[in-house]
mmCIF file of C-alpha atoms in Angstrom:
data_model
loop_
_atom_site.group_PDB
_atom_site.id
_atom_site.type_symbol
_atom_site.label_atom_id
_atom_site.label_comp_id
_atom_site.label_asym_id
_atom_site.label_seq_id
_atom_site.Cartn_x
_atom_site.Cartn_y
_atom_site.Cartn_z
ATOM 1 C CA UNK A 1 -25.041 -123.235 85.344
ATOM 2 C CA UNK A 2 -23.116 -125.608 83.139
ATOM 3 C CA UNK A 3 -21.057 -128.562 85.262
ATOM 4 C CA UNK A 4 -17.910 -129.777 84.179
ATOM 5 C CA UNK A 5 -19.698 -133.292 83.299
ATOM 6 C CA UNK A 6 -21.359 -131.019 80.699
ATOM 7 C CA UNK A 7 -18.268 -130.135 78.682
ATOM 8 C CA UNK A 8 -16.199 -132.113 76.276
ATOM 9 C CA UNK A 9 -12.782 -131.469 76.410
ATOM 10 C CA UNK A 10 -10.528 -131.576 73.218
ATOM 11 C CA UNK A 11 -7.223 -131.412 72.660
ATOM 12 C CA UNK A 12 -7.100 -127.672 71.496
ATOM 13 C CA UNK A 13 -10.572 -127.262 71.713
ATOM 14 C CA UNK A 14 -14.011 -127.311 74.443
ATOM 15 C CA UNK A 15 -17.937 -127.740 73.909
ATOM 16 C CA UNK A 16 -20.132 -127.055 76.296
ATOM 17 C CA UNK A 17 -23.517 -128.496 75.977
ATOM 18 C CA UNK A 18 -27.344 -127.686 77.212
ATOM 19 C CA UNK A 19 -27.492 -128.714 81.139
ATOM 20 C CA UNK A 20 -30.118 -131.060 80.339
ATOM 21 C CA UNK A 21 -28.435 -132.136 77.720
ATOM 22 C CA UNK A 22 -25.570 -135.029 78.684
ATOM 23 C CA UNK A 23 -22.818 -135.518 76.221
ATOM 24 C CA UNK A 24 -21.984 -138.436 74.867
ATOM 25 C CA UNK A 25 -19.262 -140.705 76.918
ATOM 26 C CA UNK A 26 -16.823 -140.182 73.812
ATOM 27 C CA UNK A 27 -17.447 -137.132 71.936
ATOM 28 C CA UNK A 28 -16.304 -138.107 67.870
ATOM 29 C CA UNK A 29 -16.416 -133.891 67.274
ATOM 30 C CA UNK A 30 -12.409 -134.538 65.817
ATOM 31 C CA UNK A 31 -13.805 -136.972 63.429
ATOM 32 C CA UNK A 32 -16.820 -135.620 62.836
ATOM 33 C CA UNK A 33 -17.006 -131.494 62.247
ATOM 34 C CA UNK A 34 -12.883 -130.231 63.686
ATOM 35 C CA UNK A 35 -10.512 -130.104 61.756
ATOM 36 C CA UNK A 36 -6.863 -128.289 62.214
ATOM 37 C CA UNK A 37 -8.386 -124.990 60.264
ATOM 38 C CA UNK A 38 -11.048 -125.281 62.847
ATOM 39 C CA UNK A 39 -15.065 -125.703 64.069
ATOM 40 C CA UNK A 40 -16.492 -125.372 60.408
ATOM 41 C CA UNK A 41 -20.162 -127.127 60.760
ATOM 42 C CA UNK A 42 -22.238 -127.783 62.981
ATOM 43 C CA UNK A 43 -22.492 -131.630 64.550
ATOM 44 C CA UNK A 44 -25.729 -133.466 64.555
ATOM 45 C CA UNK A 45 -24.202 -135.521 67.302
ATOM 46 C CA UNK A 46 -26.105 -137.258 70.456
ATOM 47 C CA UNK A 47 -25.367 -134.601 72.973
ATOM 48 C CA UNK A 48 -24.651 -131.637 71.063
ATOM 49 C CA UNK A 49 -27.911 -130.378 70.228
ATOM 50 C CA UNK A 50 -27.803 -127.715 72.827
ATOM 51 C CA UNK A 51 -23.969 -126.449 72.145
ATOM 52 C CA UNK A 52 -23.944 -123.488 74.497
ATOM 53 C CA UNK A 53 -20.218 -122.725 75.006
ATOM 54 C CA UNK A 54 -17.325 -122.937 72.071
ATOM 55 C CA UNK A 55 -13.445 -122.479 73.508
ATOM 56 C CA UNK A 56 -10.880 -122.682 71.289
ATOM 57 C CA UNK A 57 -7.317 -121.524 71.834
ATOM 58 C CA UNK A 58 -4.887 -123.419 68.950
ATOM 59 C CA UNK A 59 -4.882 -120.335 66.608
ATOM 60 C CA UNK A 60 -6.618 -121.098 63.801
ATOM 61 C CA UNK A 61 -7.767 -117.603 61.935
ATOM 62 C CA UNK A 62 -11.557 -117.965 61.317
ATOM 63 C CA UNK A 63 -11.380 -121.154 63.016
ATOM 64 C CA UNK A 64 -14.900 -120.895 64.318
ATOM 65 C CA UNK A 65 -17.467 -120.421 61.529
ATOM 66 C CA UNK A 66 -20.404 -118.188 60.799
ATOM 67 C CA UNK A 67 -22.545 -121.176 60.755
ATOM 68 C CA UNK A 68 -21.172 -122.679 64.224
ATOM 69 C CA UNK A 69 -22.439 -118.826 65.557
ATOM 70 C CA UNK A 70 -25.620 -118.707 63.695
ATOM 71 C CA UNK A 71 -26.918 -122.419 64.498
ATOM 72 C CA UNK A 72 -25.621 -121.766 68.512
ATOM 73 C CA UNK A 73 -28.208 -118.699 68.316
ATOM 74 C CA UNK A 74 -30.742 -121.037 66.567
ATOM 75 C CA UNK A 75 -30.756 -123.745 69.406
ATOM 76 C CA UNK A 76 -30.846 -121.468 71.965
ATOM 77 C CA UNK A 77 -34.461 -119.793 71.641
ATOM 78 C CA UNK A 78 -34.401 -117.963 74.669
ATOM 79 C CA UNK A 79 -30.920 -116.510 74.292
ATOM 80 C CA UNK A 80 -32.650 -113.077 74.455
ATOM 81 C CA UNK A 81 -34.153 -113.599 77.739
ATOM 82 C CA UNK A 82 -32.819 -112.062 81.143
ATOM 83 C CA UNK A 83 -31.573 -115.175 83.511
ATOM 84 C CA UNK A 84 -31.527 -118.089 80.497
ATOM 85 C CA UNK A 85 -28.162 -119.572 79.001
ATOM 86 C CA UNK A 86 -26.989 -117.269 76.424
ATOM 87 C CA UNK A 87 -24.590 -119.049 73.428
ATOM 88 C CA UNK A 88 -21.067 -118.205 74.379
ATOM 89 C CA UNK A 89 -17.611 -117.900 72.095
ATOM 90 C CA UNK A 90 -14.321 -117.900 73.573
ATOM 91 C CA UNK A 91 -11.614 -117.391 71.159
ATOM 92 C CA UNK A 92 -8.419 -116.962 73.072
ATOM 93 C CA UNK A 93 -5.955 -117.170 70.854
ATOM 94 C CA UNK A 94 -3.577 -114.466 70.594
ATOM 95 C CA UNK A 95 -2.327 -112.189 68.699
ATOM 96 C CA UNK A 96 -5.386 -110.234 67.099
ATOM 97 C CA UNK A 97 -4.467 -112.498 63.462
ATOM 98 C CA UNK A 98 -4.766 -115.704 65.216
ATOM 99 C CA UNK A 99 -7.855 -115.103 66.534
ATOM 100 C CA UNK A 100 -10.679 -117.639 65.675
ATOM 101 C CA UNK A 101 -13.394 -115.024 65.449
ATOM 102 C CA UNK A 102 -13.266 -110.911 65.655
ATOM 103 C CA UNK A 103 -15.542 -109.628 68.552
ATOM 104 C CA UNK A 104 -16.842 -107.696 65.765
ATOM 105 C CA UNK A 105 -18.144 -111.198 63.777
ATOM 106 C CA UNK A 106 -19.252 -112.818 66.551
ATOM 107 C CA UNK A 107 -21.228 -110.085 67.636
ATOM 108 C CA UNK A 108 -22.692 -109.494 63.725
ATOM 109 C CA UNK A 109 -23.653 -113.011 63.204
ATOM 110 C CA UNK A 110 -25.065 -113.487 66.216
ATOM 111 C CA UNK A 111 -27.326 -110.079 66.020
ATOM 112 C CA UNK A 112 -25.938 -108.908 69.316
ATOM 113 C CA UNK A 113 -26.534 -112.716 70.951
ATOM 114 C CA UNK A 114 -23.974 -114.602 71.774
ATOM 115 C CA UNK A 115 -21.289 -113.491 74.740
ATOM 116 C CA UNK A 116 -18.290 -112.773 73.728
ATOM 117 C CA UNK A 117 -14.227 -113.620 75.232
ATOM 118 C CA UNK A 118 -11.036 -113.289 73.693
ATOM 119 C CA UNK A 119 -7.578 -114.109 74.337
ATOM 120 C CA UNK A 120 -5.710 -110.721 72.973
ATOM 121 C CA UNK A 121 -7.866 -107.730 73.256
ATOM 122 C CA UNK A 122 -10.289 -106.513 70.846
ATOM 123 C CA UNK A 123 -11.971 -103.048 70.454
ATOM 124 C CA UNK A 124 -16.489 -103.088 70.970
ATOM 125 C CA UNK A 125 -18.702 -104.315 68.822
ATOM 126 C CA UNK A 126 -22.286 -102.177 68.244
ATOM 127 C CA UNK A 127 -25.492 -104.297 66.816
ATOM 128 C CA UNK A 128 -28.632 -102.626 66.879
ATOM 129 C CA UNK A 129 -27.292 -99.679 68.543
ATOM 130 C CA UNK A 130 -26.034 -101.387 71.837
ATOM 131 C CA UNK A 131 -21.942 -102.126 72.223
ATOM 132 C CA UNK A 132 -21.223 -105.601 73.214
ATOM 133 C CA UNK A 133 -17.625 -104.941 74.963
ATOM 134 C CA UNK A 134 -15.400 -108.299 75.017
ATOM 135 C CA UNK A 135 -13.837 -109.391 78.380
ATOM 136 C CA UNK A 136 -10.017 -110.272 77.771
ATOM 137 C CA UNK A 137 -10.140 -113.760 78.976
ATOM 138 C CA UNK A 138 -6.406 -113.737 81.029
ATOM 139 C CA UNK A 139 -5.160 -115.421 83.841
ATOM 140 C CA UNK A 140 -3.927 -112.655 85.508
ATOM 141 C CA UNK A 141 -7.539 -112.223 86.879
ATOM 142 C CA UNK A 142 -7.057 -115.096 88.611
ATOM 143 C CA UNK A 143 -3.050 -115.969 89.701
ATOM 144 C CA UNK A 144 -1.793 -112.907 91.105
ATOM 145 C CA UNK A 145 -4.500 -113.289 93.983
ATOM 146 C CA UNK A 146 -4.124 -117.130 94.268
ATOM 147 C CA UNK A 147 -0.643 -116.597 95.446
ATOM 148 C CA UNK A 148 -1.149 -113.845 97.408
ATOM 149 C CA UNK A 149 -3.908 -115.453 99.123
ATOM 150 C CA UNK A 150 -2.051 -118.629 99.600
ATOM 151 C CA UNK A 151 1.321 -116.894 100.851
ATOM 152 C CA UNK A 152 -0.300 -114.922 103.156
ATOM 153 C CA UNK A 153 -2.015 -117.324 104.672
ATOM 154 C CA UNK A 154 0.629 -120.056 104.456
ATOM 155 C CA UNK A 155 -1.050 -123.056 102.514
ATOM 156 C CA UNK A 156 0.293 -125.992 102.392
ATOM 157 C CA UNK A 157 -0.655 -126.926 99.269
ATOM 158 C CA UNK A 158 -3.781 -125.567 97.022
ATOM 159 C CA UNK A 159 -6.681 -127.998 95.972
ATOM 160 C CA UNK A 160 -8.468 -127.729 92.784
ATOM 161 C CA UNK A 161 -11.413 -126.042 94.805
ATOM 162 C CA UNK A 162 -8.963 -123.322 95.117
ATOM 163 C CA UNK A 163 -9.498 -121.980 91.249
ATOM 164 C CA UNK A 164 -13.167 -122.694 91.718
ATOM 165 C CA UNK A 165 -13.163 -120.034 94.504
ATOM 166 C CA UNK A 166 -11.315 -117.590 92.518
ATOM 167 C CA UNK A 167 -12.984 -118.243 89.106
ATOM 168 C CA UNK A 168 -16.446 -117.224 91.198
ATOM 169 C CA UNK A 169 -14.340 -114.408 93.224
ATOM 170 C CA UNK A 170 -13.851 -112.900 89.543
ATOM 171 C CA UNK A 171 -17.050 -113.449 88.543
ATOM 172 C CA UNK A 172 -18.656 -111.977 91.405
ATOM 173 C CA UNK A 173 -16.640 -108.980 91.137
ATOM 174 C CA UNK A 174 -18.343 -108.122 87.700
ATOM 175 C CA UNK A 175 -20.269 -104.846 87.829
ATOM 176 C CA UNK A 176 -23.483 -104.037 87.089
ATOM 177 C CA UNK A 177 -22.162 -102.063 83.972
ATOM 178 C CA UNK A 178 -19.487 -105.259 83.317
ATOM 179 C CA UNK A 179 -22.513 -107.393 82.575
ATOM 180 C CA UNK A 180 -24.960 -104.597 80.721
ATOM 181 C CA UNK A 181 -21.914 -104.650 78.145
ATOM 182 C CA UNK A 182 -21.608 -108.419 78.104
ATOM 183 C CA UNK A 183 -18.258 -108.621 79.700
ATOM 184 C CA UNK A 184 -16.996 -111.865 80.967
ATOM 185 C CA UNK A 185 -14.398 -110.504 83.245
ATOM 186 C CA UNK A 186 -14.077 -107.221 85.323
ATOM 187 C CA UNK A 187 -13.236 -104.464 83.361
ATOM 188 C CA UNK A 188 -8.730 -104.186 83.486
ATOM 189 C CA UNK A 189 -8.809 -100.890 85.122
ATOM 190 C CA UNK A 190 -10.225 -103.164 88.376
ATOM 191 C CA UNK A 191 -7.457 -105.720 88.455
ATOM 192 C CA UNK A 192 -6.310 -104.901 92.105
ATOM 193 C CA UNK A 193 -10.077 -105.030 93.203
ATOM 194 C CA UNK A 194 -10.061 -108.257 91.659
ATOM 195 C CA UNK A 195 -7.129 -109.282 92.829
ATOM 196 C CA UNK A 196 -7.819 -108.580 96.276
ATOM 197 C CA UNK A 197 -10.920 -110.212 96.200
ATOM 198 C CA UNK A 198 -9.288 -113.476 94.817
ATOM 199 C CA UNK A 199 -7.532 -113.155 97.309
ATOM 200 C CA UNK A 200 -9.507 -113.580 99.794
ATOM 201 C CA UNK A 201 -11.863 -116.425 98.464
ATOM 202 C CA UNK A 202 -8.581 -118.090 98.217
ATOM 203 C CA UNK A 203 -7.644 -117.593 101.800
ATOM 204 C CA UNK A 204 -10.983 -118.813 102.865
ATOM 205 C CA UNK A 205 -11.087 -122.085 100.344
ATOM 206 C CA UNK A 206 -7.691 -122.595 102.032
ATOM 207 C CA UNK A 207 -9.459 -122.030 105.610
ATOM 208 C CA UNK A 208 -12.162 -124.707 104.574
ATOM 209 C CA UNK A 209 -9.511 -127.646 102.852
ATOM 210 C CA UNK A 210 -7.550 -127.201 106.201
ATOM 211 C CA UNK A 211 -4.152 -125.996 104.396
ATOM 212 C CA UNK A 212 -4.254 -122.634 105.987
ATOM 213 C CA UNK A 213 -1.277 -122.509 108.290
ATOM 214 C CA UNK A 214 -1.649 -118.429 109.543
ATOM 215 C CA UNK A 215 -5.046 -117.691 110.736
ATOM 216 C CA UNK A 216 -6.298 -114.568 108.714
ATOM 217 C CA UNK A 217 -10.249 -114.370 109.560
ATOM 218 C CA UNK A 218 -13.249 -116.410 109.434
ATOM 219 C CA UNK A 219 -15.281 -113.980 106.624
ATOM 220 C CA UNK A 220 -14.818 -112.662 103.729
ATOM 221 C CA UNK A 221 -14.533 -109.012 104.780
ATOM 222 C CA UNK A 222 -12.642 -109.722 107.415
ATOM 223 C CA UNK A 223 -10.129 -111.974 105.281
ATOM 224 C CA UNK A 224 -10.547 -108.546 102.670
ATOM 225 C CA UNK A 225 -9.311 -106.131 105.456
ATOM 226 C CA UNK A 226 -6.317 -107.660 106.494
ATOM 227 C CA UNK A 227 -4.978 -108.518 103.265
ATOM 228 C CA UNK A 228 -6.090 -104.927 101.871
ATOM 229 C CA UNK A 229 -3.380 -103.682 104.514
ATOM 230 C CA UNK A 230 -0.805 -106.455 103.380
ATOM 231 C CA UNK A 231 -1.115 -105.666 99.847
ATOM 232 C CA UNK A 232 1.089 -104.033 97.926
ATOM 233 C CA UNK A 233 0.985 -100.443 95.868
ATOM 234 C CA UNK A 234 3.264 -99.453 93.344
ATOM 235 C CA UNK A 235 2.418 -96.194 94.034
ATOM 236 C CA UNK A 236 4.640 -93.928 95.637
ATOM 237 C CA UNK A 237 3.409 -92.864 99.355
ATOM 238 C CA UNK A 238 2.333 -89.719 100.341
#
């Protein structure tokens, strides 16, 4: 995968480079290829060769260019290839007219390529026959179960391994059909499976920092089991 030491962070803004591809100590991307209306070109930068992963949440409409998409395709040759890195565009600004790119762009200038997240919903996108379907990048995959997991089992505080474990807990809950459609979250209709299971990788990175203060279980299952019982359900009882 791709280690934080592999991304430089911007103000408004994220690259992601090739894992064997360091960046450099002080990346001059705001001097160099940003600007406010957004990622128009493409940097021939030490470092940024390999660009695998574009975030952007400031709202700048068509902030990320066709170019950026195209040349992110172009320096990843075996994008098409089950297991390898695939070039990846989050543009999570919201609404719909802030967003930097359309799933429906993205998908087109990539020719069905590059993985796809958005902040604000955004219908599928078909190339070639096949319908990429974005993942609404949200935190309410991931907080909802932090604090349930940490309440019930009484942390005293929560470490930044914490999100780790529930960042993998969502990913881990993607289906086989999530990931044939390119989703980068679960689909919504499965936010109290996910939540659940956040849960309990929360309880359990709590377990292994030594904040946990109510013993809940050793495993995951059994962590799942109790707090399946403790959870609540807006629907109405039988």
């Amino acid at each position: 995968g791709v280690t934080r030491e592999r991304t430089t962070r911007l103000a408004a803004r994220a690259l992601t480079c090739h894992p064997t591809t360091p960046p450099p100590p002080v990346c001059p991307w705001p001097r160099a290829c940003a600007t406010p209306a957004g990622l128009k070109t493409w940097p021939s930068l030490p470092g940024c060769d390999h660009l695998v992963l574009v975030r952007w949440w400031r709202g700048a409409t068509g902030g990320i260019a066709q170019a950026v998409i195209e040349k992110m395709v172009e320096v990843n040759p075996g994008s098409t290839d089950k297991g390898s890195i695939r070039p990846t565009v989050f543009a999570l600004s919201n609404p719909k007219t802030q967003a930097e790119v359309t799933s429906e762009n993205a998908i087109k200038w990539s020719e069905g390529k590059v993985i796809y997240g958005c902040g604000t919903a955004f219908p599928g996108a078909t190339f070639n026959g096949r319908t990429h379907m974005p993942g609404q990048v949200n935190n309410v995959y991931c907080f909802p179960g932090i604090s349930f997991g940490a309440i019930s089992c009484k942390a005293q505080k929560l470490p930044d391994a914490i999100f780790l474990a529930a960042a993998e807990a969502v990913a881990n809950t993607l289906s086989a059909s999530d990931i044939e459609e390119d989703r980068v979250v679960p689909h919504p209709a499965r936010i109290r499976e996910v939540g659940l299971n956040v849960a309990a990788a929360t309880v359990l990175a709590c377990n292994k920092a030594g904040v946990s203060t109510r013993p809940i279980g050793d495993t995951f299952d059994a962590v799942k089991e109790v707090l399946a019982k403790e959870m609540w359900d807006p629907r109405p009882s039988a």
